[in-house]
PDB file of C-alpha atoms in Angstrom:
ATOM      1  CA  GLU A1472       0.000   0.000   0.000  1.00  0.00           C
ATOM      2  CA  VAL A1473       1.367   3.386  -1.026  1.00  0.00           C
ATOM      3  CA  GLN A1474       1.766   5.747   1.913  1.00  0.00           C
ATOM      4  CA  LEU A1475       3.016   9.337   1.964  1.00  0.00           C
ATOM      5  CA  LEU A1476       3.489  11.032   5.312  1.00  0.00           C
ATOM      6  CA  GLU A1477       4.344  14.731   5.419  1.00  0.00           C
ATOM      7  CA  SER A1478       5.951  16.413   8.399  1.00  0.00           C
ATOM      8  CA  GLY A1479       7.744  19.624   9.286  1.00  0.00           C
ATOM      9  CA  GLY A1480       4.902  22.104   9.079  1.00  0.00           C
ATOM     10  CA  GLY A1481       4.244  24.703  11.745  1.00  0.00           C
ATOM     11  CA  LEU A1482       4.145  28.379  12.591  1.00  0.00           C
ATOM     12  CA  VAL A1483       6.995  30.533  11.282  1.00  0.00           C
ATOM     13  CA  GLN A1484       7.560  34.255  11.114  1.00  0.00           C
ATOM     14  CA  PRO A1485       7.739  36.117   7.800  1.00  0.00           C
ATOM     15  CA  GLY A1486      11.230  35.832   6.392  1.00  0.00           C
ATOM     16  CA  GLY A1487      11.835  32.569   8.213  1.00  0.00           C
ATOM     17  CA  SER A1488      12.612  29.094   6.948  1.00  0.00           C
ATOM     18  CA  LEU A1489      11.083  25.655   7.230  1.00  0.00           C
ATOM     19  CA  ARG A1490      11.894  22.246   5.773  1.00  0.00           C
ATOM     20  CA  LEU A1491       9.097  19.856   4.933  1.00  0.00           C
ATOM     21  CA  SER A1492       9.651  16.120   4.640  1.00  0.00           C
ATOM     22  CA  CYS A1493       7.582  13.407   3.030  1.00  0.00           C
ATOM     23  CA  ALA A1494       8.299   9.806   4.005  1.00  0.00           C
ATOM     24  CA  ALA A1495       7.236   7.387   1.290  1.00  0.00           C
ATOM     25  CA  SER A1496       6.545   3.664   1.464  1.00  0.00           C
ATOM     26  CA  GLY A1497       4.823   0.925  -0.491  1.00  0.00           C
ATOM     27  CA  PHE A1498       6.508   1.566  -3.847  1.00  0.00           C
ATOM     28  CA  THR A1499       9.962   1.860  -5.412  1.00  0.00           C
ATOM     29  CA  PHE A1500      10.511   5.500  -4.495  1.00  0.00           C
ATOM     30  CA  SER A1501      13.416   6.184  -6.855  1.00  0.00           C
ATOM     31  CA  SER A1502      11.392   5.138  -9.924  1.00  0.00           C
ATOM     32  CA  TYR A1503       8.821   7.908  -9.626  1.00  0.00           C
ATOM     33  CA  ALA A1504       8.740  11.673  -9.911  1.00  0.00           C
ATOM     34  CA  MET A1505       7.266  13.495  -6.940  1.00  0.00           C
ATOM     35  CA  SER A1506       5.547  16.830  -6.387  1.00  0.00           C
ATOM     36  CA  TRP A1507       4.553  19.334  -3.751  1.00  0.00           C
ATOM     37  CA  VAL A1508       1.107  20.913  -4.113  1.00  0.00           C
ATOM     38  CA  ARG A1509      -0.400  23.425  -1.685  1.00  0.00           C
ATOM     39  CA  GLN A1510      -3.818  24.734  -0.755  1.00  0.00           C
ATOM     40  CA  ALA A1511      -4.126  28.126   0.886  1.00  0.00           C
ATOM     41  CA  PRO A1512      -7.069  28.650   3.269  1.00  0.00           C
ATOM     42  CA  GLY A1513     -10.301  28.847   1.286  1.00  0.00           C
ATOM     43  CA  LYS A1514      -8.486  28.459  -2.021  1.00  0.00           C
ATOM     44  CA  GLY A1515      -7.900  25.749  -4.597  1.00  0.00           C
ATOM     45  CA  LEU A1516      -4.941  23.511  -5.317  1.00  0.00           C
ATOM     46  CA  GLU A1517      -1.696  25.141  -6.471  1.00  0.00           C
ATOM     47  CA  TRP A1518       1.267  23.207  -7.855  1.00  0.00           C
ATOM     48  CA  VAL A1519       4.523  24.219  -6.110  1.00  0.00           C
ATOM     49  CA  SER A1520       7.344  22.028  -7.399  1.00  0.00           C
ATOM     50  CA  SER A1521       8.219  18.668  -8.961  1.00  0.00           C
ATOM     51  CA  ILE A1522      11.321  16.486  -9.114  1.00  0.00           C
ATOM     52  CA  SER A1523      12.211  13.506 -11.283  1.00  0.00           C
ATOM     53  CA  GLY A1524      12.881  10.073  -9.834  1.00  0.00           C
ATOM     54  CA  ASN A1525      16.630  10.366 -10.234  1.00  0.00           C
ATOM     55  CA  GLY A1526      16.595  13.875  -8.758  1.00  0.00           C
ATOM     56  CA  GLY A1527      18.143  15.355 -11.865  1.00  0.00           C
ATOM     57  CA  GLY A1528      15.184  17.416 -13.033  1.00  0.00           C
ATOM     58  CA  THR A1529      13.311  19.988 -10.973  1.00  0.00           C
ATOM     59  CA  TYR A1530      10.562  22.475 -11.717  1.00  0.00           C
ATOM     60  CA  TYR A1531       9.141  25.333  -9.670  1.00  0.00           C
ATOM     61  CA  ALA A1532       6.148  27.627  -9.722  1.00  0.00           C
ATOM     62  CA  ASP A1533       7.149  31.248 -10.332  1.00  0.00           C
ATOM     63  CA  SER A1534       5.682  32.162  -6.931  1.00  0.00           C
ATOM     64  CA  VAL A1535       8.346  30.098  -5.117  1.00  0.00           C
ATOM     65  CA  LYS A1536      11.272  30.082  -7.549  1.00  0.00           C
ATOM     66  CA  GLY A1537      14.464  31.223  -5.833  1.00  0.00           C
ATOM     67  CA  ARG A1538      12.993  30.710  -2.363  1.00  0.00           C
ATOM     68  CA  PHE A1539      12.018  27.024  -2.273  1.00  0.00           C
ATOM     69  CA  THR A1540      14.185  24.006  -3.104  1.00  0.00           C
ATOM     70  CA  ILE A1541      12.844  20.533  -3.765  1.00  0.00           C
ATOM     71  CA  SER A1542      15.108  17.539  -3.216  1.00  0.00           C
ATOM     72  CA  ARG A1543      14.950  13.844  -2.488  1.00  0.00           C
ATOM     73  CA  ASP A1544      17.006  11.162  -0.763  1.00  0.00           C
ATOM     74  CA  ASN A1545      16.264   7.912  -2.546  1.00  0.00           C
ATOM     75  CA  SER A1546      18.235   5.943   0.045  1.00  0.00           C
ATOM     76  CA  LYS A1547      15.802   7.171   2.702  1.00  0.00           C
ATOM     77  CA  ASN A1548      12.651   7.161   0.543  1.00  0.00           C
ATOM     78  CA  THR A1549      12.099  10.777   1.509  1.00  0.00           C
ATOM     79  CA  LEU A1550      11.103  13.921  -0.385  1.00  0.00           C
ATOM     80  CA  TYR A1551      11.951  17.382   0.938  1.00  0.00           C
ATOM     81  CA  LEU A1552      10.921  20.970   0.416  1.00  0.00           C
ATOM     82  CA  GLN A1553      13.260  23.615   1.834  1.00  0.00           C
ATOM     83  CA  MET A1554      11.317  26.848   2.167  1.00  0.00           C
ATOM     84  CA  ASN A1555      13.214  30.107   2.742  1.00  0.00           C
ATOM     85  CA  SER A1556      12.156  33.759   2.863  1.00  0.00           C
ATOM     86  CA  LEU A1557       8.636  32.705   3.766  1.00  0.00           C
ATOM     87  CA  ARG A1558       5.768  35.113   3.188  1.00  0.00           C
ATOM     88  CA  ALA A1559       2.240  35.313   4.548  1.00  0.00           C
ATOM     89  CA  GLU A1560       0.946  34.141   1.170  1.00  0.00           C
ATOM     90  CA  ASP A1561       2.856  30.856   1.598  1.00  0.00           C
ATOM     91  CA  THR A1562       0.415  29.903   4.369  1.00  0.00           C
ATOM     92  CA  ALA A1563      -1.213  26.686   3.205  1.00  0.00           C
ATOM     93  CA  ILE A1564      -1.577  22.968   3.613  1.00  0.00           C
ATOM     94  CA  TYR A1565       1.321  21.397   1.724  1.00  0.00           C
ATOM     95  CA  TYR A1566       0.678  18.030   0.094  1.00  0.00           C
ATOM     96  CA  CYS A1567       3.285  15.572  -1.089  1.00  0.00           C
ATOM     97  CA  ALA A1568       2.195  13.635  -4.173  1.00  0.00           C
ATOM     98  CA  LYS A1569       3.587  10.719  -6.164  1.00  0.00           C
ATOM     99  CA  LYS A1570       3.469  10.905  -9.933  1.00  0.00           C
ATOM    100  CA  VAL A1571       2.472   7.893 -12.041  1.00  0.00           C
ATOM    101  CA  ALA A1572       5.940   7.686 -13.613  1.00  0.00           C
ATOM    102  CA  GLY A1573       8.971   9.880 -14.265  1.00  0.00           C
ATOM    103  CA  TYR A1574      12.432   8.529 -13.516  1.00  0.00           C
ATOM    104  CA  TYR A1575      14.165  10.984 -15.847  1.00  0.00           C
ATOM    105  CA  ASP A1576      11.621  13.798 -15.989  1.00  0.00           C
ATOM    106  CA  SER A1577       8.599  14.787 -13.926  1.00  0.00           C
ATOM    107  CA  SER A1578       6.820  16.543 -16.766  1.00  0.00           C
ATOM    108  CA  GLY A1579       3.746  14.970 -18.285  1.00  0.00           C
ATOM    109  CA  TYR A1580       2.543  12.815 -15.427  1.00  0.00           C
ATOM    110  CA  PRO A1581      -0.422  13.252 -13.080  1.00  0.00           C
ATOM    111  CA  ASN A1582      -0.305  12.533  -9.353  1.00  0.00           C
ATOM    112  CA  ASP A1583      -1.802   9.184  -8.401  1.00  0.00           C
ATOM    113  CA  TYR A1584      -1.213   9.203  -4.632  1.00  0.00           C
ATOM    114  CA  TRP A1585      -1.254  12.073  -2.169  1.00  0.00           C
ATOM    115  CA  GLY A1586      -0.420  12.501   1.486  1.00  0.00           C
ATOM    116  CA  GLN A1587      -2.747  14.036   4.062  1.00  0.00           C
ATOM    117  CA  GLY A1588      -0.776  17.285   4.076  1.00  0.00           C
ATOM    118  CA  THR A1589       1.055  19.415   6.610  1.00  0.00           C
ATOM    119  CA  LEU A1590       0.001  22.927   7.585  1.00  0.00           C
ATOM    120  CA  VAL A1591       2.425  25.809   7.215  1.00  0.00           C
ATOM    121  CA  THR A1592       1.429  29.114   8.798  1.00  0.00           C
ATOM    122  CA  VAL A1593       3.519  32.216   8.151  1.00  0.00           C
ATOM    123  CA  SER A1594       2.614  34.914  10.622  1.00  0.00           C
ATOM    124  CA  SER A1595       4.170  37.251  13.131  1.00  0.00           C
TER     125      SER A1595
ATOM    126  CA  GLU B1168       1.236  29.353 -18.587  1.00  0.00           C
ATOM    127  CA  ILE B1169      -1.867  27.346 -19.445  1.00  0.00           C
ATOM    128  CA  VAL B1170      -4.868  28.669 -17.533  1.00  0.00           C
ATOM    129  CA  LEU B1171      -7.666  26.201 -16.787  1.00  0.00           C
ATOM    130  CA  THR B1172     -11.146  27.614 -16.200  1.00  0.00           C
ATOM    131  CA  GLN B1173     -13.728  25.339 -14.603  1.00  0.00           C
ATOM    132  CA  SER B1174     -17.473  25.811 -14.732  1.00  0.00           C
ATOM    133  CA  PRO B1175     -19.769  26.040 -12.987  1.00  0.00           C
ATOM    134  CA  GLY B1176     -18.221  27.140  -9.720  1.00  0.00           C
ATOM    135  CA  THR B1177     -20.874  25.268  -7.769  1.00  0.00           C
ATOM    136  CA  LEU B1178     -23.251  22.539  -8.870  1.00  0.00           C
ATOM    137  CA  SER B1179     -26.258  21.827  -6.630  1.00  0.00           C
ATOM    138  CA  LEU B1180     -27.687  18.390  -7.339  1.00  0.00           C
ATOM    139  CA  SER B1181     -29.514  15.545  -5.650  1.00  0.00           C
ATOM    140  CA  PRO B1182     -28.204  12.001  -5.198  1.00  0.00           C
ATOM    141  CA  GLY B1183     -28.977   9.977  -8.299  1.00  0.00           C
ATOM    142  CA  GLU B1184     -28.693  12.939 -10.644  1.00  0.00           C
ATOM    143  CA  ARG B1185     -26.076  13.334 -13.356  1.00  0.00           C
ATOM    144  CA  ALA B1186     -23.259  15.869 -12.934  1.00  0.00           C
ATOM    145  CA  THR B1187     -21.431  17.492 -15.829  1.00  0.00           C
ATOM    146  CA  LEU B1188     -18.317  19.536 -15.039  1.00  0.00           C
ATOM    147  CA  SER B1189     -16.398  21.586 -17.582  1.00  0.00           C
ATOM    148  CA  CYS B1190     -12.718  22.498 -17.829  1.00  0.00           C
ATOM    149  CA  ARG B1191     -11.553  24.904 -20.534  1.00  0.00           C
ATOM    150  CA  ALA B1192      -7.863  25.498 -21.302  1.00  0.00           C
ATOM    151  CA  SER B1193      -6.441  28.826 -22.458  1.00  0.00           C
ATOM    152  CA  GLN B1194      -4.547  27.008 -25.210  1.00  0.00           C
ATOM    153  CA  SER B1195      -4.806  23.627 -26.820  1.00  0.00           C
ATOM    154  CA  LEU B1196      -3.230  20.803 -24.889  1.00  0.00           C
ATOM    155  CA  SER B1197      -2.738  17.135 -25.534  1.00  0.00           C
ATOM    156  CA  SER B1198      -5.448  15.065 -23.897  1.00  0.00           C
ATOM    157  CA  SER B1199      -2.642  12.908 -22.510  1.00  0.00           C
ATOM    158  CA  TYR B1200      -1.905  15.644 -20.008  1.00  0.00           C
ATOM    159  CA  LEU B1201      -5.375  16.381 -18.595  1.00  0.00           C
ATOM    160  CA  ALA B1202      -6.371  14.894 -15.248  1.00  0.00           C
ATOM    161  CA  TRP B1203      -9.299  15.211 -12.840  1.00  0.00           C
ATOM    162  CA  TYR B1204      -9.154  14.992  -9.048  1.00  0.00           C
ATOM    163  CA  GLN B1205     -11.731  14.752  -6.258  1.00  0.00           C
ATOM    164  CA  HIS B1206     -11.003  16.560  -2.989  1.00  0.00           C
ATOM    165  CA  LYS B1207     -12.950  16.356   0.242  1.00  0.00           C
ATOM    166  CA  PRO B1208     -12.229  18.539   3.305  1.00  0.00           C
ATOM    167  CA  GLY B1209      -9.557  17.082   5.551  1.00  0.00           C
ATOM    168  CA  GLN B1210      -8.650  14.379   3.054  1.00  0.00           C
ATOM    169  CA  ALA B1211      -5.975  13.835   0.448  1.00  0.00           C
ATOM    170  CA  PRO B1212      -6.973  14.645  -3.128  1.00  0.00           C
ATOM    171  CA  ARG B1213      -7.822  11.563  -5.203  1.00  0.00           C
ATOM    172  CA  LEU B1214      -6.948  10.981  -8.839  1.00  0.00           C
ATOM    173  CA  LEU B1215     -10.095  10.113 -10.811  1.00  0.00           C
ATOM    174  CA  ILE B1216      -9.204  10.493 -14.481  1.00  0.00           C
ATOM    175  CA  TYR B1217      -5.916  10.789 -16.381  1.00  0.00           C
ATOM    176  CA  GLY B1218      -5.250  11.213 -20.062  1.00  0.00           C
ATOM    177  CA  ALA B1219      -8.611  13.018 -20.253  1.00  0.00           C
ATOM    178  CA  SER B1220     -10.626   9.786 -20.313  1.00  0.00           C
ATOM    179  CA  SER B1221      -8.870   6.935 -18.495  1.00  0.00           C
ATOM    180  CA  ARG B1222     -10.149   6.022 -15.050  1.00  0.00           C
ATOM    181  CA  ALA B1223      -7.552   5.653 -12.324  1.00  0.00           C
ATOM    182  CA  THR B1224      -7.289   2.433 -10.344  1.00  0.00           C
ATOM    183  CA  GLY B1225     -10.360   1.705  -8.254  1.00  0.00           C
ATOM    184  CA  ILE B1226     -12.478   4.541  -9.629  1.00  0.00           C
ATOM    185  CA  PRO B1227     -16.136   3.536 -10.218  1.00  0.00           C
ATOM    186  CA  ASP B1228     -17.388   3.574 -13.782  1.00  0.00           C
ATOM    187  CA  ARG B1229     -19.964   6.256 -13.001  1.00  0.00           C
ATOM    188  CA  PHE B1230     -17.015   8.657 -13.409  1.00  0.00           C
ATOM    189  CA  SER B1231     -16.073   9.377 -17.003  1.00  0.00           C
ATOM    190  CA  GLY B1232     -13.928  11.958 -18.763  1.00  0.00           C
ATOM    191  CA  SER B1233     -13.963  13.267 -22.294  1.00  0.00           C
ATOM    192  CA  GLY B1234     -12.738  16.096 -24.454  1.00  0.00           C
ATOM    193  CA  SER B1235      -9.807  17.330 -26.475  1.00  0.00           C
ATOM    194  CA  GLY B1236      -8.008  20.493 -27.473  1.00  0.00           C
ATOM    195  CA  THR B1237      -9.264  23.163 -25.087  1.00  0.00           C
ATOM    196  CA  ASP B1238     -12.528  21.664 -23.823  1.00  0.00           C
ATOM    197  CA  PHE B1239     -12.740  18.794 -21.366  1.00  0.00           C
ATOM    198  CA  THR B1240     -15.601  17.320 -19.362  1.00  0.00           C
ATOM    199  CA  LEU B1241     -15.960  15.192 -16.247  1.00  0.00           C
ATOM    200  CA  THR B1242     -19.288  13.384 -15.971  1.00  0.00           C
ATOM    201  CA  ILE B1243     -20.599  11.617 -12.882  1.00  0.00           C
ATOM    202  CA  GLY B1244     -23.344   9.320 -14.127  1.00  0.00           C
ATOM    203  CA  ARG B1245     -25.484   9.005 -10.999  1.00  0.00           C
ATOM    204  CA  LEU B1246     -24.363  10.888  -7.916  1.00  0.00           C
ATOM    205  CA  GLU B1247     -23.748   8.837  -4.804  1.00  0.00           C
ATOM    206  CA  PRO B1248     -23.658  10.506  -1.350  1.00  0.00           C
ATOM    207  CA  GLU B1249     -19.866  10.131  -1.245  1.00  0.00           C
ATOM    208  CA  ASP B1250     -19.442  12.055  -4.517  1.00  0.00           C
ATOM    209  CA  PHE B1251     -20.251  15.445  -3.020  1.00  0.00           C
ATOM    210  CA  ALA B1252     -16.886  17.160  -3.025  1.00  0.00           C
ATOM    211  CA  VAL B1253     -14.730  19.648  -4.930  1.00  0.00           C
ATOM    212  CA  TYR B1254     -13.389  18.568  -8.318  1.00  0.00           C
ATOM    213  CA  TYR B1255     -10.271  19.954  -9.995  1.00  0.00           C
ATOM    214  CA  CYS B1256      -8.887  19.558 -13.463  1.00  0.00           C
ATOM    215  CA  GLN B1257      -5.112  19.723 -13.945  1.00  0.00           C
ATOM    216  CA  GLN B1258      -2.762  19.971 -16.889  1.00  0.00           C
ATOM    217  CA  CYS B1259       0.620  18.337 -16.353  1.00  0.00           C
ATOM    218  CA  GLY B1260       2.107  18.618 -19.826  1.00  0.00           C
ATOM    219  CA  SER B1261       3.948  21.890 -19.508  1.00  0.00           C
ATOM    220  CA  SER B1262       5.556  23.797 -16.671  1.00  0.00           C
ATOM    221  CA  PRO B1263       4.073  25.335 -14.679  1.00  0.00           C
ATOM    222  CA  GLU B1264       1.572  22.586 -14.045  1.00  0.00           C
ATOM    223  CA  THR B1265      -1.771  24.239 -13.405  1.00  0.00           C
ATOM    224  CA  PHE B1266      -5.082  23.399 -11.754  1.00  0.00           C
ATOM    225  CA  GLY B1267      -8.484  24.808 -12.454  1.00  0.00           C
ATOM    226  CA  GLN B1268     -10.113  26.760  -9.641  1.00  0.00           C
ATOM    227  CA  GLY B1269     -12.407  23.851  -8.809  1.00  0.00           C
ATOM    228  CA  THR B1270     -16.100  22.967  -9.054  1.00  0.00           C
ATOM    229  CA  LYS B1271     -17.950  22.232  -5.832  1.00  0.00           C
ATOM    230  CA  VAL B1272     -20.637  19.584  -6.169  1.00  0.00           C
ATOM    231  CA  GLU B1273     -23.052  20.099  -3.294  1.00  0.00           C
ATOM    232  CA  ILE B1274     -26.219  18.409  -2.149  1.00  0.00           C
ATOM    233  CA  LYS B1275     -29.354  20.219  -3.277  1.00  0.00           C
TER     234      LYS B1275
END
């Protein structure tokens, strides 16, 4: 059974940093691209970032480019999102999602499994 | 950036009725890259349809997808109580990936 468990969310002041983790199990982690998707309070889903299975290809939304860094440790079956220079508008539930394929590239694949999400609140 | 516009914003229907949800893209996209998701409060989103018309694993056949180019449709044949939720379309073929703003299917 595929399981994705996010952690690392919490309350942080504007300008601060946070690192989210997503522990994966139930599938061959390194074979699949992964994504982070967020949902701000009362809003819809917003794609944040994706990474290929081998970690060699990454993509970012313009809203987070230069501030967030996606990475993965295939030996630990874990996906990360390093978030720096956080803003109030980054407040959201952050979901980790597995793509249906994508060892070399994350582009072109939907997300077939999602975690329950972790809440990030940016406020003073 | 490909903008996806979903309509209507809210659909008020009774169990047993048919639901038709629309997703329009700002530019033509390959149907291979159009997906639909169901999202309930407090739960993880769930993949329903990928490649515009293929049902994901375990999805009941009352859910169907169609369309091409810029116009795509999700149809729920007969609404079950568990189908009342928010539905999103997504394009994953070009960066940035984008979602529509969602259609809420609520009980009438």
